[in-house]
Each structure stands twice: as structure tokens, then as C-alpha cells.
XYZ file of C-alpha atoms in Angstrom:
702
model
C 0.000 0.000 0.000
C 2.777 2.376 0.923
C 4.721 1.560 -2.227
C 1.614 2.198 -4.332
C 1.051 5.583 -2.645
C 4.697 6.500 -3.128
C 4.508 5.685 -6.840
C 1.405 7.846 -7.216
C 3.090 10.741 -5.444
C 6.169 10.431 -7.628
C 3.927 10.369 -10.685
C 2.074 13.570 -9.763
C 5.298 15.320 -8.827
C 6.831 14.300 -12.120
C 3.816 15.553 -14.032
C 3.897 18.837 -12.109
C 7.616 19.278 -12.720
C 7.118 18.406 -16.382
C 4.353 20.983 -16.679
C 6.442 23.558 -14.806
C 9.460 22.880 -16.997
C 7.257 23.091 -20.079
C 5.873 26.431 -18.898
C 9.398 27.682 -18.211
C 10.563 26.547 -21.628
C 7.484 28.054 -23.260
C 7.867 31.375 -21.469
C 11.566 31.527 -22.220
C 11.389 30.534 -25.885
C 8.053 31.865 -27.074
C 8.268 34.969 -29.224
C 5.980 37.223 -27.192
C 6.004 39.827 -29.939
C 3.416 37.608 -31.609
C 1.088 38.327 -28.669
C 1.291 42.112 -29.074
C -1.725 42.458 -31.408
C -3.926 40.562 -28.960
C -2.657 42.518 -25.954
C -3.002 45.841 -27.769
C -6.567 45.063 -28.754
C -7.536 43.780 -25.324
C -6.092 46.741 -23.404
C -7.512 49.251 -25.936
C -10.985 47.870 -25.309
C -10.608 48.148 -21.538
C -9.210 51.696 -21.320
C -11.065 53.354 -24.207
C -7.817 54.635 -25.756
C -5.659 53.099 -28.473
C -2.932 51.170 -26.704
C 0.169 50.030 -28.566
C 3.361 48.146 -27.761
C 5.569 48.920 -30.747
C 8.864 47.566 -29.459
C 10.012 44.163 -28.206
C 7.914 42.325 -25.620
C 9.646 39.705 -23.468
C 8.603 37.487 -20.535
C 10.929 35.373 -18.442
C 11.136 33.793 -15.031
C 13.352 35.566 -12.581
C 13.951 36.158 -8.905
C 14.440 39.232 -6.779
C 18.147 38.407 -6.453
C 20.713 37.552 -9.104
C 23.215 36.239 -6.569
C 23.817 32.705 -5.276
C 23.463 29.281 -6.837
C 20.687 28.222 -9.154
C 18.987 26.421 -6.246
C 19.159 29.533 -4.074
C 17.895 31.743 -6.870
C 15.034 29.632 -8.197
C 13.938 27.371 -5.350
C 14.752 29.110 -2.073
C 13.235 32.421 -3.252
C 9.798 33.377 -4.519
C 9.682 32.859 -8.272
C 8.992 36.020 -10.282
C 7.696 36.793 -13.739
C 9.683 39.586 -15.363
C 8.010 41.459 -18.211
C 9.756 43.968 -20.441
C 8.069 46.067 -23.138
C 9.570 48.792 -25.306
C 7.998 51.827 -26.991
C 4.538 51.913 -25.399
C 1.974 54.594 -26.166
C -1.636 55.455 -25.313
C -3.545 57.644 -27.766
C -5.173 60.936 -26.826
C -8.845 61.840 -27.191
C -9.798 63.624 -30.458
C -10.671 66.951 -28.782
C -7.384 67.315 -26.934
C -4.888 70.042 -27.802
C -1.894 68.377 -26.139
C -0.906 66.147 -29.056
C -1.792 62.709 -30.353
C -0.545 60.781 -27.329
C -1.947 60.773 -23.818
C 1.007 58.791 -22.482
C 4.206 57.289 -23.790
C 7.137 55.456 -22.254
C 10.357 54.272 -23.816
C 10.537 51.072 -21.778
C 8.547 49.367 -19.013
C 9.983 46.606 -16.805
C 7.693 44.771 -14.384
C 8.543 42.097 -11.809
C 5.496 40.048 -10.701
C 5.228 37.416 -8.007
C 3.806 34.227 -9.542
C 1.895 32.526 -6.725
C -0.376 35.487 -5.844
C -1.648 35.398 -9.441
C -3.496 32.206 -8.545
C -5.505 34.290 -6.048
C -6.176 37.144 -8.506
C -3.571 39.349 -6.869
C -0.979 41.182 -8.933
C 1.925 41.838 -6.587
C 4.452 43.983 -8.461
C 7.710 43.996 -6.564
C 9.291 46.490 -8.955
C 7.996 48.766 -11.714
C 10.613 50.632 -13.704
C 9.757 53.275 -16.305
C 12.197 54.791 -18.755
C 11.263 58.309 -19.928
C 7.532 58.342 -19.120
C 5.589 61.208 -20.724
C 2.069 62.389 -19.847
C -0.108 64.945 -21.655
C -3.149 65.680 -19.496
C -5.929 68.106 -20.357
C -9.182 69.184 -18.773
C -11.857 70.128 -21.292
C -14.327 73.038 -21.100
C -16.961 70.703 -19.668
C -14.661 69.581 -16.861
C -13.852 66.195 -18.399
C -10.286 64.981 -18.352
C -8.667 63.316 -21.336
C -7.492 60.645 -18.914
C -11.043 59.516 -18.089
C -11.630 55.787 -18.548
C -14.902 54.109 -19.510
C -16.970 52.608 -16.747
C -16.450 48.879 -16.332
C -17.664 46.081 -14.125
C -15.873 45.708 -10.823
C -13.004 43.247 -10.899
C -11.883 40.689 -8.331
C -8.282 41.450 -9.149
C -6.170 43.625 -6.857
C -2.783 45.172 -7.510
C -0.006 46.459 -5.283
C 3.318 48.020 -6.277
C 6.221 47.664 -3.873
C 8.790 49.794 -5.692
C 8.661 52.351 -8.502
C 11.712 53.619 -10.338
C 12.212 56.043 -13.170
C 15.293 58.150 -13.828
C 13.372 61.001 -15.432
C 10.079 61.909 -17.059
C 7.837 64.767 -18.152
C 4.224 65.897 -17.901
C 2.025 68.602 -19.380
C -1.294 69.717 -17.930
C -3.582 71.989 -19.945
C -6.779 73.572 -18.644
C -8.164 76.223 -20.991
C -11.040 77.047 -18.648
C -8.552 78.749 -16.293
C -5.875 79.472 -18.933
C -3.388 77.064 -17.344
C -0.634 75.394 -19.357
C 1.791 73.674 -16.981
C 4.906 71.718 -17.929
C 6.881 69.590 -15.455
C 10.192 67.804 -15.845
C 10.781 65.242 -13.087
C 13.645 63.020 -12.044
C 14.337 60.679 -9.183
C 16.879 61.891 -6.654
C 18.725 60.503 -3.718
C 17.043 60.827 -0.347
C 16.784 64.497 0.631
C 15.714 65.310 4.191
C 12.834 67.734 4.414
C 14.719 70.035 6.755
C 16.855 71.167 3.834
C 13.852 73.124 2.637
C 12.659 74.456 5.946
C 12.863 74.087 9.676
C 11.212 71.153 11.303
C 8.223 71.738 13.520
C 6.476 69.507 16.061
C 3.604 69.072 13.619
C 5.906 68.329 10.690
C 8.605 65.730 11.373
C 11.447 65.401 8.890
C 10.241 63.749 5.681
C 12.062 62.126 2.783
C 11.889 63.464 -0.775
C 12.317 61.075 -3.687
C 11.302 63.145 -6.676
C 12.548 66.505 -7.892
C 10.753 68.547 -10.561
C 11.099 71.733 -12.603
C 8.048 73.763 -13.640
C 7.370 76.037 -16.590
C 4.353 77.249 -18.544
C 1.757 79.971 -18.078
C -1.322 80.786 -16.026
C -3.820 83.374 -17.244
C -1.162 84.552 -19.716
C 1.364 85.026 -16.873
C 4.584 82.986 -17.068
C 5.232 80.178 -14.580
C 8.646 79.058 -13.375
C 9.537 76.966 -10.369
C 10.914 73.812 -8.830
C 10.120 71.467 -5.996
C 10.285 68.019 -4.452
C 7.815 65.278 -3.600
C 7.811 62.211 -1.412
C 7.702 58.645 -2.654
C 4.833 58.195 -5.099
C 4.369 54.624 -3.895
C 3.520 55.838 -0.414
C 0.299 57.186 -1.924
C -1.134 53.673 -1.856
C -1.380 53.714 1.936
C -4.283 55.326 3.720
C -3.408 58.111 6.165
C -0.059 58.636 4.453
C 1.800 61.802 5.429
C 3.139 62.881 2.036
C 5.873 65.562 2.012
C 5.826 68.377 -0.555
C 8.001 71.428 -1.126
C 7.961 73.909 -4.000
C 8.948 77.410 -5.026
C 7.081 79.069 -7.896
C 6.905 82.387 -9.676
C 3.528 83.013 -11.334
C 3.602 86.350 -13.090
C 4.401 88.884 -10.388
C 3.528 86.509 -7.536
C 6.118 84.448 -5.685
C 4.807 81.335 -3.897
C 6.805 78.949 -1.710
C 5.522 76.131 0.489
C 6.954 73.261 2.486
C 4.948 70.728 4.457
C 2.815 67.607 4.220
C -0.404 66.331 2.664
C -2.488 63.734 4.473
C -3.617 60.808 2.273
C -2.664 62.233 -1.155
C -4.880 59.664 -2.942
C -7.883 61.604 -1.664
C -6.354 64.500 0.269
C -8.058 65.201 3.571
C -5.526 67.487 5.222
C -2.726 69.911 4.358
C -0.151 71.430 6.683
C 2.439 73.587 4.939
C 4.506 76.653 5.647
C 3.352 79.100 2.971
C 5.188 82.235 1.868
C 3.662 84.713 -0.588
C 5.027 87.845 -2.231
C 3.832 90.081 -5.045
C 2.757 93.507 -6.233
C -0.774 93.377 -4.741
C -2.836 90.914 -2.700
C -5.653 91.345 -5.226
C -3.530 89.533 -7.839
C -3.971 86.308 -5.850
C -7.686 86.194 -6.746
C -7.203 84.210 -10.009
C -4.948 81.759 -8.147
C -7.011 81.243 -5.008
C -10.551 82.388 -5.792
C -10.344 84.418 -2.543
C -11.213 88.111 -2.906
C -8.455 90.236 -1.380
C -8.071 94.025 -1.463
C -5.845 96.053 -3.768
C -2.661 96.764 -1.826
C 0.922 97.795 -2.337
C 3.761 95.296 -2.687
C 3.533 92.582 -0.026
C 5.559 89.730 1.446
C 4.040 87.389 4.051
C 4.795 84.005 5.599
C 2.693 81.752 7.800
C 1.327 78.268 8.421
C -1.449 77.083 6.098
C -3.741 74.361 7.407
C -6.334 72.774 5.143
C -9.092 70.377 6.128
C -11.385 68.650 3.683
C -14.991 68.311 4.801
C -17.056 66.408 2.270
C -16.185 67.758 -1.154
C -15.024 71.158 0.140
C -11.923 72.568 1.791
C -11.648 74.886 4.775
C -8.388 76.828 5.138
C -6.669 78.413 8.114
C -3.673 80.696 7.521
C -2.358 81.137 11.020
C 0.321 83.232 12.668
C 1.340 84.899 9.433
C 3.741 87.822 9.488
C 4.998 90.046 6.749
C 5.187 93.459 5.150
C 2.928 95.495 2.897
C 5.085 98.259 1.550
C 6.833 99.585 4.653
C 4.001 98.469 6.969
C 4.166 95.296 9.040
C 1.220 92.881 9.173
C 0.410 89.867 11.338
C -2.607 87.752 12.171
C -4.686 84.731 11.258
C -7.392 84.233 8.617
C -9.964 81.479 8.095
C -11.532 80.600 4.749
C -14.681 78.632 5.509
C -16.705 77.011 2.765
C -20.444 77.446 3.037
C -23.646 78.281 1.205
C -24.393 80.389 -0.696
C -20.711 81.465 -0.694
C -17.565 80.955 1.385
C -16.618 83.270 4.238
C -13.305 84.913 5.106
C -12.859 85.596 8.815
C -9.984 86.632 10.981
C -7.910 89.303 12.628
C -5.068 91.366 11.177
C -2.858 93.660 13.246
C -0.002 96.060 12.586
C 2.556 97.526 14.968
C 3.476 100.296 12.563
C 1.247 101.106 9.625
C 2.354 103.596 7.013
C -0.601 105.548 5.683
C 0.914 105.752 2.229
C 0.659 101.952 1.991
C -3.122 102.250 2.346
C -3.359 104.363 -0.803
C -4.163 101.494 -3.213
C -6.549 99.996 -0.644
C -8.764 103.111 -0.586
C -8.321 103.930 -4.260
C -5.649 106.619 -3.835
C -2.208 106.919 -5.364
C 0.850 105.370 -3.770
C 3.913 107.495 -3.120
C 5.658 105.907 -6.098
C 2.913 107.054 -8.441
C 2.831 110.494 -6.852
C 6.578 110.929 -7.314
C 6.311 109.801 -10.927
C 3.377 112.183 -11.470
C 5.188 115.076 -9.822
C 7.883 114.882 -12.479
C 5.336 115.503 -15.191
C 3.338 118.587 -16.078
C -0.029 118.375 -14.345
C -2.865 118.940 -16.827
C -5.510 121.459 -15.897
C -8.206 118.773 -15.743
C -6.147 116.462 -13.507
C -8.231 114.783 -10.806
C -7.142 115.055 -7.193
C -9.911 112.849 -5.791
C -9.123 109.117 -6.242
C -10.403 107.723 -9.548
C -9.286 104.087 -9.159
C -12.274 101.840 -9.888
C -13.685 99.386 -7.370
C -14.655 95.950 -8.724
C -18.085 95.177 -7.236
C -18.547 92.222 -9.592
C -16.041 90.362 -7.382
C -17.819 91.172 -4.125
C -20.185 88.218 -4.443
C -17.299 85.727 -4.597
C -17.304 85.434 -0.804
C -18.484 87.009 2.429
C -15.999 88.509 4.884
C -15.741 89.482 8.525
C -12.219 90.734 9.239
C -11.036 92.917 12.115
C -8.035 95.180 11.598
C -6.144 97.328 14.068
C -2.859 99.223 14.174
C -1.027 100.433 17.245
C 1.013 103.122 15.544
C 0.594 104.962 12.278
C 3.609 106.540 10.642
C 2.761 110.138 9.890
C 2.569 111.049 6.237
C 2.497 114.686 5.135
C 2.545 115.611 8.858
C -0.978 114.339 9.480
C -0.865 113.174 13.111
C -2.984 110.014 12.890
C -2.428 107.865 15.949
C -4.168 104.511 15.485
C -6.812 102.775 13.461
C -9.489 100.173 14.121
C -11.943 98.856 11.578
C -14.189 95.884 10.979
C -14.482 94.933 7.313
C -17.755 93.229 6.463
C -18.705 91.845 3.057
C -22.129 90.233 2.801
C -24.049 89.448 -0.374
C -22.171 92.064 -2.397
C -22.386 94.824 0.247
C -19.026 96.061 1.568
C -19.045 97.975 4.834
C -16.471 99.358 7.221
C -18.307 99.608 10.489
C -16.736 101.172 12.326
C -13.693 102.852 10.811
C -12.025 104.630 13.726
C -8.727 106.497 13.965
C -7.113 109.054 16.217
C -6.060 112.393 14.767
C -4.446 115.461 16.340
C -5.420 114.596 19.896
C -8.988 113.757 18.884
C -10.605 110.975 16.915
C -12.781 110.256 13.900
C -15.439 107.538 13.857
C -17.221 106.620 10.655
C -19.520 103.952 9.283
C -19.269 103.314 5.554
C -21.516 101.178 3.356
C -20.899 100.369 -0.322
C -23.740 98.470 -2.001
C -22.193 96.580 -4.918
C -25.516 95.042 -5.913
C -26.437 98.233 -7.765
C -24.813 99.719 -10.870
C -22.974 101.877 -10.086
C -22.198 101.328 -6.407
C -24.552 103.050 -3.965
C -22.365 104.497 -1.200
C -23.207 106.109 2.124
C -20.898 107.430 4.844
C -21.695 108.784 8.274
C -18.766 110.337 10.095
C -18.105 112.142 13.368
C -14.876 113.934 14.342
C -14.363 114.878 17.972
C -11.793 116.956 19.899
C -9.347 117.478 17.029
C -6.728 119.979 18.173
C -5.809 122.746 15.744
C -2.276 123.006 17.152
C -1.608 119.301 16.519
C -3.296 119.273 13.130
C -0.491 121.390 11.623
C 2.513 120.561 13.811
C 5.117 122.175 11.520
C 3.281 125.420 10.828
C 5.147 128.058 12.802
C 2.163 130.208 13.665
C 0.154 127.350 15.197
C 2.700 126.272 17.786
C 0.757 128.091 20.451
C -2.720 127.746 18.878
C -5.323 125.873 20.895
C -8.558 125.558 18.903
C -10.605 122.336 19.102
C -12.471 121.058 16.040
C -15.631 118.948 16.027
C -17.509 117.897 12.917
C -20.158 115.564 11.491
C -21.139 114.531 7.975
C -23.619 112.280 6.211
C -23.220 111.764 2.474
C -24.741 109.482 -0.130
C -23.305 109.041 -3.622
C -23.236 106.684 -6.581
C -20.185 105.562 -8.501
C -17.428 102.970 -8.722
C -14.666 105.290 -7.470
C -14.329 107.772 -4.634
C -14.239 110.592 -7.175
C -17.502 109.568 -8.852
C -19.214 108.944 -5.505
C -18.411 112.487 -4.354
C -19.335 113.913 -7.756
C -22.912 112.673 -7.219
C -23.035 113.179 -3.464
C -26.031 114.461 -1.541
C -26.155 115.194 2.165
C -24.890 117.532 4.842
C -21.710 118.326 6.709
C -20.944 120.740 9.520
C -18.013 121.607 11.790
C -17.271 123.908 14.719
C -14.208 125.286 16.523
C -14.452 126.550 20.074
C -12.380 127.419 23.136
C -9.292 128.291 21.161
C -6.847 130.816 19.817
C -4.947 131.359 16.599
C -1.978 133.435 15.568
C -2.793 137.112 15.077
C -0.100 137.059 12.402
C -2.103 134.510 10.408
C -5.333 136.442 10.765
C -3.872 139.890 10.035
C -1.966 138.533 7.060
C -5.187 137.059 5.714
C -6.803 140.514 6.102
C -3.824 142.274 4.514
C -3.419 144.532 7.591
C 0.142 145.369 6.641
C 1.005 147.460 9.683
C -0.155 144.896 12.180
C 1.501 142.077 10.236
C 4.848 143.897 10.329
C 4.408 144.686 14.027
C 3.709 141.050 14.920
C 6.619 139.804 12.845
C 9.035 142.211 14.609
C 7.816 141.941 18.184
C 6.580 138.324 18.238
C 3.495 136.280 17.550
C 0.687 137.053 19.971
C -2.504 135.055 20.192
C -6.000 135.993 19.009
C -8.816 134.242 20.806
C -11.318 132.332 18.700
C -14.715 132.888 20.137
C -16.190 130.383 17.707
C -16.078 128.976 14.209
C -19.230 127.504 12.737
C -19.633 125.956 9.296
C -22.594 124.280 7.643
C -22.659 122.834 4.120
C -25.523 121.415 2.119
C -24.407 118.976 -0.584
C -26.585 118.404 -3.638
C -25.579 116.549 -6.803
C -21.910 116.879 -5.943
C -21.947 120.616 -5.118
C -21.177 121.553 -1.507
C -22.842 124.920 -0.918
C -22.015 126.999 2.158
C -25.113 127.632 4.210
C -23.214 129.242 7.056
C -19.485 129.746 7.601
C -18.283 132.378 10.044
C -15.224 132.826 12.242
C -15.558 135.164 15.226
C -12.413 136.335 17.047
C -11.520 139.150 19.411
C -10.143 141.242 16.512
C -12.176 140.298 13.437
C -15.110 138.437 11.955
C -14.496 136.373 8.804
C -17.463 135.411 6.632
C -17.121 132.746 3.924
C -19.620 132.210 1.117
C -19.762 130.200 -2.100
C -19.613 126.547 -3.047
C -17.278 123.685 -3.969
C -18.070 121.591 -7.039
C -16.871 118.053 -6.224
C -17.627 116.768 -9.732
C -15.507 119.399 -11.503
C -13.202 119.798 -8.485
C -13.809 123.530 -8.793
C -13.535 126.181 -6.056
C -15.904 129.141 -5.941
C -15.354 130.784 -2.543
C -15.401 134.360 -1.265
C -14.018 135.414 2.131
C -14.760 138.777 3.703
C -12.749 139.666 6.825
C -14.214 142.548 8.883
C -12.087 144.148 11.588
C -13.149 144.856 15.141
C -11.614 148.231 15.978
C -9.284 150.537 14.045
C -6.383 149.272 11.872
C -3.696 151.523 10.424
C -2.166 150.859 6.995
C -4.841 148.272 6.267
C -5.215 147.336 2.636
C -8.171 145.242 3.779
C -9.983 143.615 0.834
C -12.267 140.619 0.208
C -10.441 137.407 -0.778
C -11.374 134.771 -3.325
C -10.529 131.116 -3.906
C -11.132 130.031 -7.484
C -9.672 127.460 -9.838
C -9.466 123.698 -9.448
C -8.225 121.476 -6.634
C -5.021 120.839 -8.591
C -4.542 124.457 -9.713
C -6.171 126.791 -7.171
C -6.150 130.561 -7.568
C -6.294 132.409 -4.230
C -5.896 136.128 -3.598
C -7.576 139.504 -2.964
C -10.096 141.054 -5.302
C -8.100 143.683 -7.159
C -10.913 146.244 -7.549
C -11.360 147.286 -3.884
C -7.636 146.971 -3.248
C -6.807 149.184 -6.263
C -9.322 151.810 -5.168
C -7.738 152.044 -1.702
C -4.240 152.231 -3.153
C -5.283 154.950 -5.669
C -6.952 157.002 -2.949
C -3.874 156.719 -0.761
C -1.647 157.886 -3.642
C -3.899 160.867 -4.409
C -4.060 161.989 -0.791
C -0.299 161.620 -0.525
C 0.135 164.020 -3.454
C -2.264 166.586 -1.980
C -1.506 166.244 1.688
C 0.849 163.468 2.750
C -0.488 163.158 6.279
C -3.983 162.691 4.890
C -2.944 159.513 3.020
C -3.382 157.572 6.229
C -7.142 158.087 5.886
C -7.217 155.837 2.803
C -5.555 152.962 4.657
C -7.437 153.411 7.884
C -9.908 150.578 8.609
C -12.620 151.445 11.134
C -14.029 148.198 12.437
C -17.632 147.527 11.480
C -17.749 143.769 12.184
C -21.194 142.355 13.014
C -21.728 141.020 16.490
C -21.716 137.233 16.669
C -23.471 135.474 19.524
C -21.167 132.449 19.779
C -23.127 130.415 22.371
C -26.208 130.634 20.184
C -24.235 129.864 17.017
C -22.492 126.849 18.585
C -25.746 125.506 20.042
C -27.491 125.790 16.695
C -24.600 124.200 14.861
C -24.303 121.402 17.430
C -27.892 120.512 16.674
C -27.231 120.699 12.951
C -24.131 118.514 13.281
C -25.960 115.910 15.322
C -28.738 115.688 12.737
C -26.663 115.505 9.557
C -28.637 113.442 7.067
C -28.356 111.968 3.602
C -30.593 109.843 1.421
C -30.587 106.238 2.609
C -29.472 103.445 0.272
C -30.749 99.869 0.239
C -27.815 99.088 2.549
C -27.609 102.229 4.715
C -24.622 103.100 6.888
C -25.198 102.926 10.630
C -25.403 106.308 12.393
C -22.433 107.246 14.590
C -23.597 107.801 18.156
C -21.863 108.752 21.390
C -21.804 105.178 22.701
C -19.957 103.974 19.617
C -17.373 106.764 19.904
C -16.761 106.001 23.587
C -16.527 102.247 22.898
C -13.894 102.789 20.222
C -11.898 105.108 22.468
C -11.958 102.572 25.278
C -10.880 99.759 22.945
C -7.858 101.744 21.774
C -6.793 102.665 25.322
C -6.619 98.968 26.258
C -4.319 98.089 23.338
């Protein structure tokens, strides 16, 4: 019985060995090039693209090691099937603009374990590609040329243990966003991640295995750059921490990042150190889809965290620091996806903010443009009010709720602004700054601004209140105000329509009023304005004395861009100055008349009404020549007849009207407090005393 069983076993083993040897002989000696037509046809049917192996195709048995004896190589190790194919290509779709081939490779070498094939498992121990080339394109409808036809699920599984390729290239074209990206890649020796940036507790040192160079264009702007990636094979594992690092120049924007991606097969998290630099933050809109304001040149660096929730990403740019022009910036911003649009939230602070750097943000010129303009002849119709256009069509891209504050503001043109606090809100196309608060000359200004971008043009409304602004501090370098004490208070409410500050003011309607009380000004300034030559010379020789301001009251009505003076009077101990006329904000034209009337007698006074005409850019200010010429002629005639009598022509007997300052200030206080303008569909919030006190308290605690 035992002998019979032994014979049967020997028989089956012999048959198995014979079959195995036959398979080995067949695999080794069969001309596999004859199988190419069948393979090409079969693979073409499965992938929906023409597949072709044009070069030699070989199959042979092998092992993972080429060392040792035949027994050690073929019996003590797992047998392998080694496949080599040359000149492989996959055709492109007809509508593609990237060429006739979707993919091509000079040579493919695959090492497969044999026994797992019996269990429908393709275990590839090594995949080596020589000069792989990819030409990917996304069509206008969002389809990719790499899309494969739907097929029934398969019981087969595949794993790749090792991937090698010395170099390769890829092109990605997306005409919908005007992107044409080229990448040249090559395998490199292990490069620790810390070579590209400092390690952090959240980002342990990672290994890079692939280096690439970038070129191409985005939205007609050139792209250059380079970077490194981790092992592509690590993508097969769930929860993989995949290292990435890159530096790119896209047009005028410089972008650099270094960090990790969680599960790159279906990314669920990103943690990278991100540095950005460029001419304006607004230029990042085509790259990010995030609406940012027009600014000066910027350079910032921070930690970018991304979390995927469902099909959408939420972003957190934390602890960023940088510069915008000569101003420093720091803070954190969140980009939260939601319906009907995403929201940008966060806080931005500045230790030292230069006002000139805010020029582009508010639609004004930067210092660079001003210097360039100053070197040219200013045309007569040159606009002083900012004409830079806002882009309300972008205001529906997202909502925003961002708080901004600055501890110190660098003075520009000697304007003593001390700090600034604002909350920027953007909701359903309505942009508002509520409040916009800043300190100026010992006082402060609080305003609420609303810009309704849902209308064409923008419907704008501003309500503003200035309190306790000191005249002496308002002009710190003006010699004659060093000892001046006046305090200015003012209110305004204006409504206008337009896509620039200039056009909004050109159509403005509303009211504005201001008062000065409890103060004094230089007599030299006042007498010089009244052309009281004798007194002006006296003050200049013996020193600058002070003239008490009893009150200054001003009240303007604004209609269709013309600010008409309803009341403007300055009452002092020595004179009363009355101002009449209007200011055309559309034409930027002055039409003002000032009549100073002395209190008491002035000797050698060539006192005459003054005018202010011309444009904002080319004003014409001076005395009316008629009355002045008459006084001078009379003085000359009297000098010829009787020299002592000439003094009569220059003698000014004061006839100033009496001004009841308490009554005037009380009336104007009421007018200031009730300044009104036509409401828009998104009206600005009135500025009240509680809001002013709250803003003051907030700034004192900073």
C-alpha cells in the first residue's frame, strides 16, 4: 500500500515538474512579440484609448536576487515573472490640444510574483519606467482626457512595492482657467525635508524622492519653479503623510511652500509653511478664488492648514507675518466654505502702519505714483480725488468678517494720525467698514461706511463724526500754530453713486458741519489774511501774539456733488471772517469768497475781500483787485495833496457784526448731530456717542 502511494506521489510530482518545466521553456522561448496584437486590442478595449506596444515584448522567469546558486535563486526564493516592453503609447482623445498621445514610455519593466496570481492578486515587486511622458488636459466641460470608460468591478487587486524612473515629463492643460503647466521630473537621492525648511512639532522630517522643474503659463502670466515630492508609492497607503516642497513664480507673484499632505490619494488634510510675495494681494484672486483688497507690494509668511470636509476645503492661515510696503502685518485668517458662498474671517494687526501703503486699498495713489506724477506737467483737468475703480462684480465671490487694528501709524504729510481700528464686512455684495475709527491730532474720527455693490454703479453712504481734534496738533510744523489751541468737532452724512471715490463724491447728496471753540490762533495769520500790513509787520518784529477764537461755525448742504455753504463764520476778538460760495466736487472747482471785517481801528490796512477760485489741482487764491486798487489809488492821491492825509485811505474802522457764539455753537451742534443723507438699500449705521466712547476705550486697552 505504501509503495503504491509512493509511486502515485512520484507520478504527480513528475507531471507537475514536467508541466512547470514546459511552462518555463514556453515562457523563455516563445516569441511574445506575436502576442502584441492581442494585448493591444484587449487593453484598448478596456481603457477606451488606443494602446500600442511597438517595441520588443519579453517574458521570463526571474527572482528578486541575481546572486547565489541556481537552487538559491530559483527554489529558495519566490519565483517572479519579469516582463519587459519597449515603446509603449496610449492615444489621446480627439478633442485634446496636447498632441496625439496621452502617455508614452520608452521602456517598461515589471517584476510580478507568480503565486499570488493564482488568487487574482498582482503583486508587483518592482515597476521601472524609462522616460515616461504624460499629456493631461481638462476640457471646457470639466472632463479629463485621462477619463476611462466605466467597467464592471473586478476581483483582481494590484499592489506596487517599488517604482523607479530616472526622469520623465508631464504637461497639464486647462483652458477654462488658462493654465498650461509643464513639469520635468527626475528621481533623486534621499533628501531630508529640513533642507527646505525648519522642522516643527507638527511636521517631522520627511524624505523626498522626486525633484521637478516647472514652466508654462497661467492666465497669460509665465510660470517658473521647482520642488520636491515624497515617494509616489507611499500614496497607496491610507493616512499617508506625504511631504511636498515647492517654489514658484507666477507672473508677479512668488509662492513657496513646504509641508505635508495627508492621504494624497484623496487629500483630507494639508499642513504647509506658505510664503507669498507680489505687487498686490488682489492679484492672488485668479490663483485662489479668494477676494483680497488692492494693496501695495507685499511679502508674508505663515502656516497654512487645510481640512477637507465632504467635497469642500476649509483653510486656516495662522500666525502669518509680513510686510505690505513699509508696513508690518500679522494675524490669522480662516476661509470657511459654506452656502451660498464661502466666508473669510480673521484678525489682522499692525505695529506700525504707514498711511501711504493704504493708498491702493482706498483707491488713492501710492507714493511711487505720486513721485512719478510730480515729475510731469499736471494737466488742468487732472483729478485730485481718487479715480481708481472698485470691482463690485467680485464682491459676491465670498463674504468677509475681518477685524483690523494698528497700534502706531507713521505720519505722512505731517498728518498726526495715531491709530486705526476697523471691521471689514462683506455680505451678499455689500461692503461695509463699520466702524472705521482712527485718532487724529489729539482727537478721533469715527465713521460707518456702506458700499452696495448690488447696484450699478455702487450706492455708497458714509456717516462720520470727528471729535476733539486739536488745531495746534493738526499742523505741527506750521510756525504760527505752535501756540494755537482751537478744538475742532464735525459731522457729515453723504450718499453718492459711482465705482470710485471721485464719482461717488461727484454725485453726493447730504450735509456736513463743523465747529471750533475754546481756542486761539496766531494774530499774524489772521492779520496777514486781512492784509493789515502794519499789524503784520508789528507782529513779525515783536513776536506772535494770540487771538482768541470765540467760535467757528460751518454748515454745508451737498446736492448733486456741489457743496454749498449755508453758514461759515469765524468770530475772534479782533475780526469776523465770513465765507460764502460753493465747492463743485464733480468738476473739483472752487468758488469761494471770504470777507474779513475788523473789530476796531487798523492803520495801513489794505483790507480787501479774498477769493478762492480754480481747481483742486490748480487753485487761484488772492484779494479782489478792484477794492484793493481803489484804496491804493486814494492813498496815492491823498499823498500828493496832503501826505499826512494819506493815512485816511488805509485806515480801517471796524464795522464787524456782532456774533453770539453760544447761540451759534448751540445751533450748529444741533445741525451737526442731525446731519442726514438719502438712505441706500444698505444704509450706513449712524455714529452715536456710545460707539465713539466704545472705540476710544478699545484703543486705550491696546
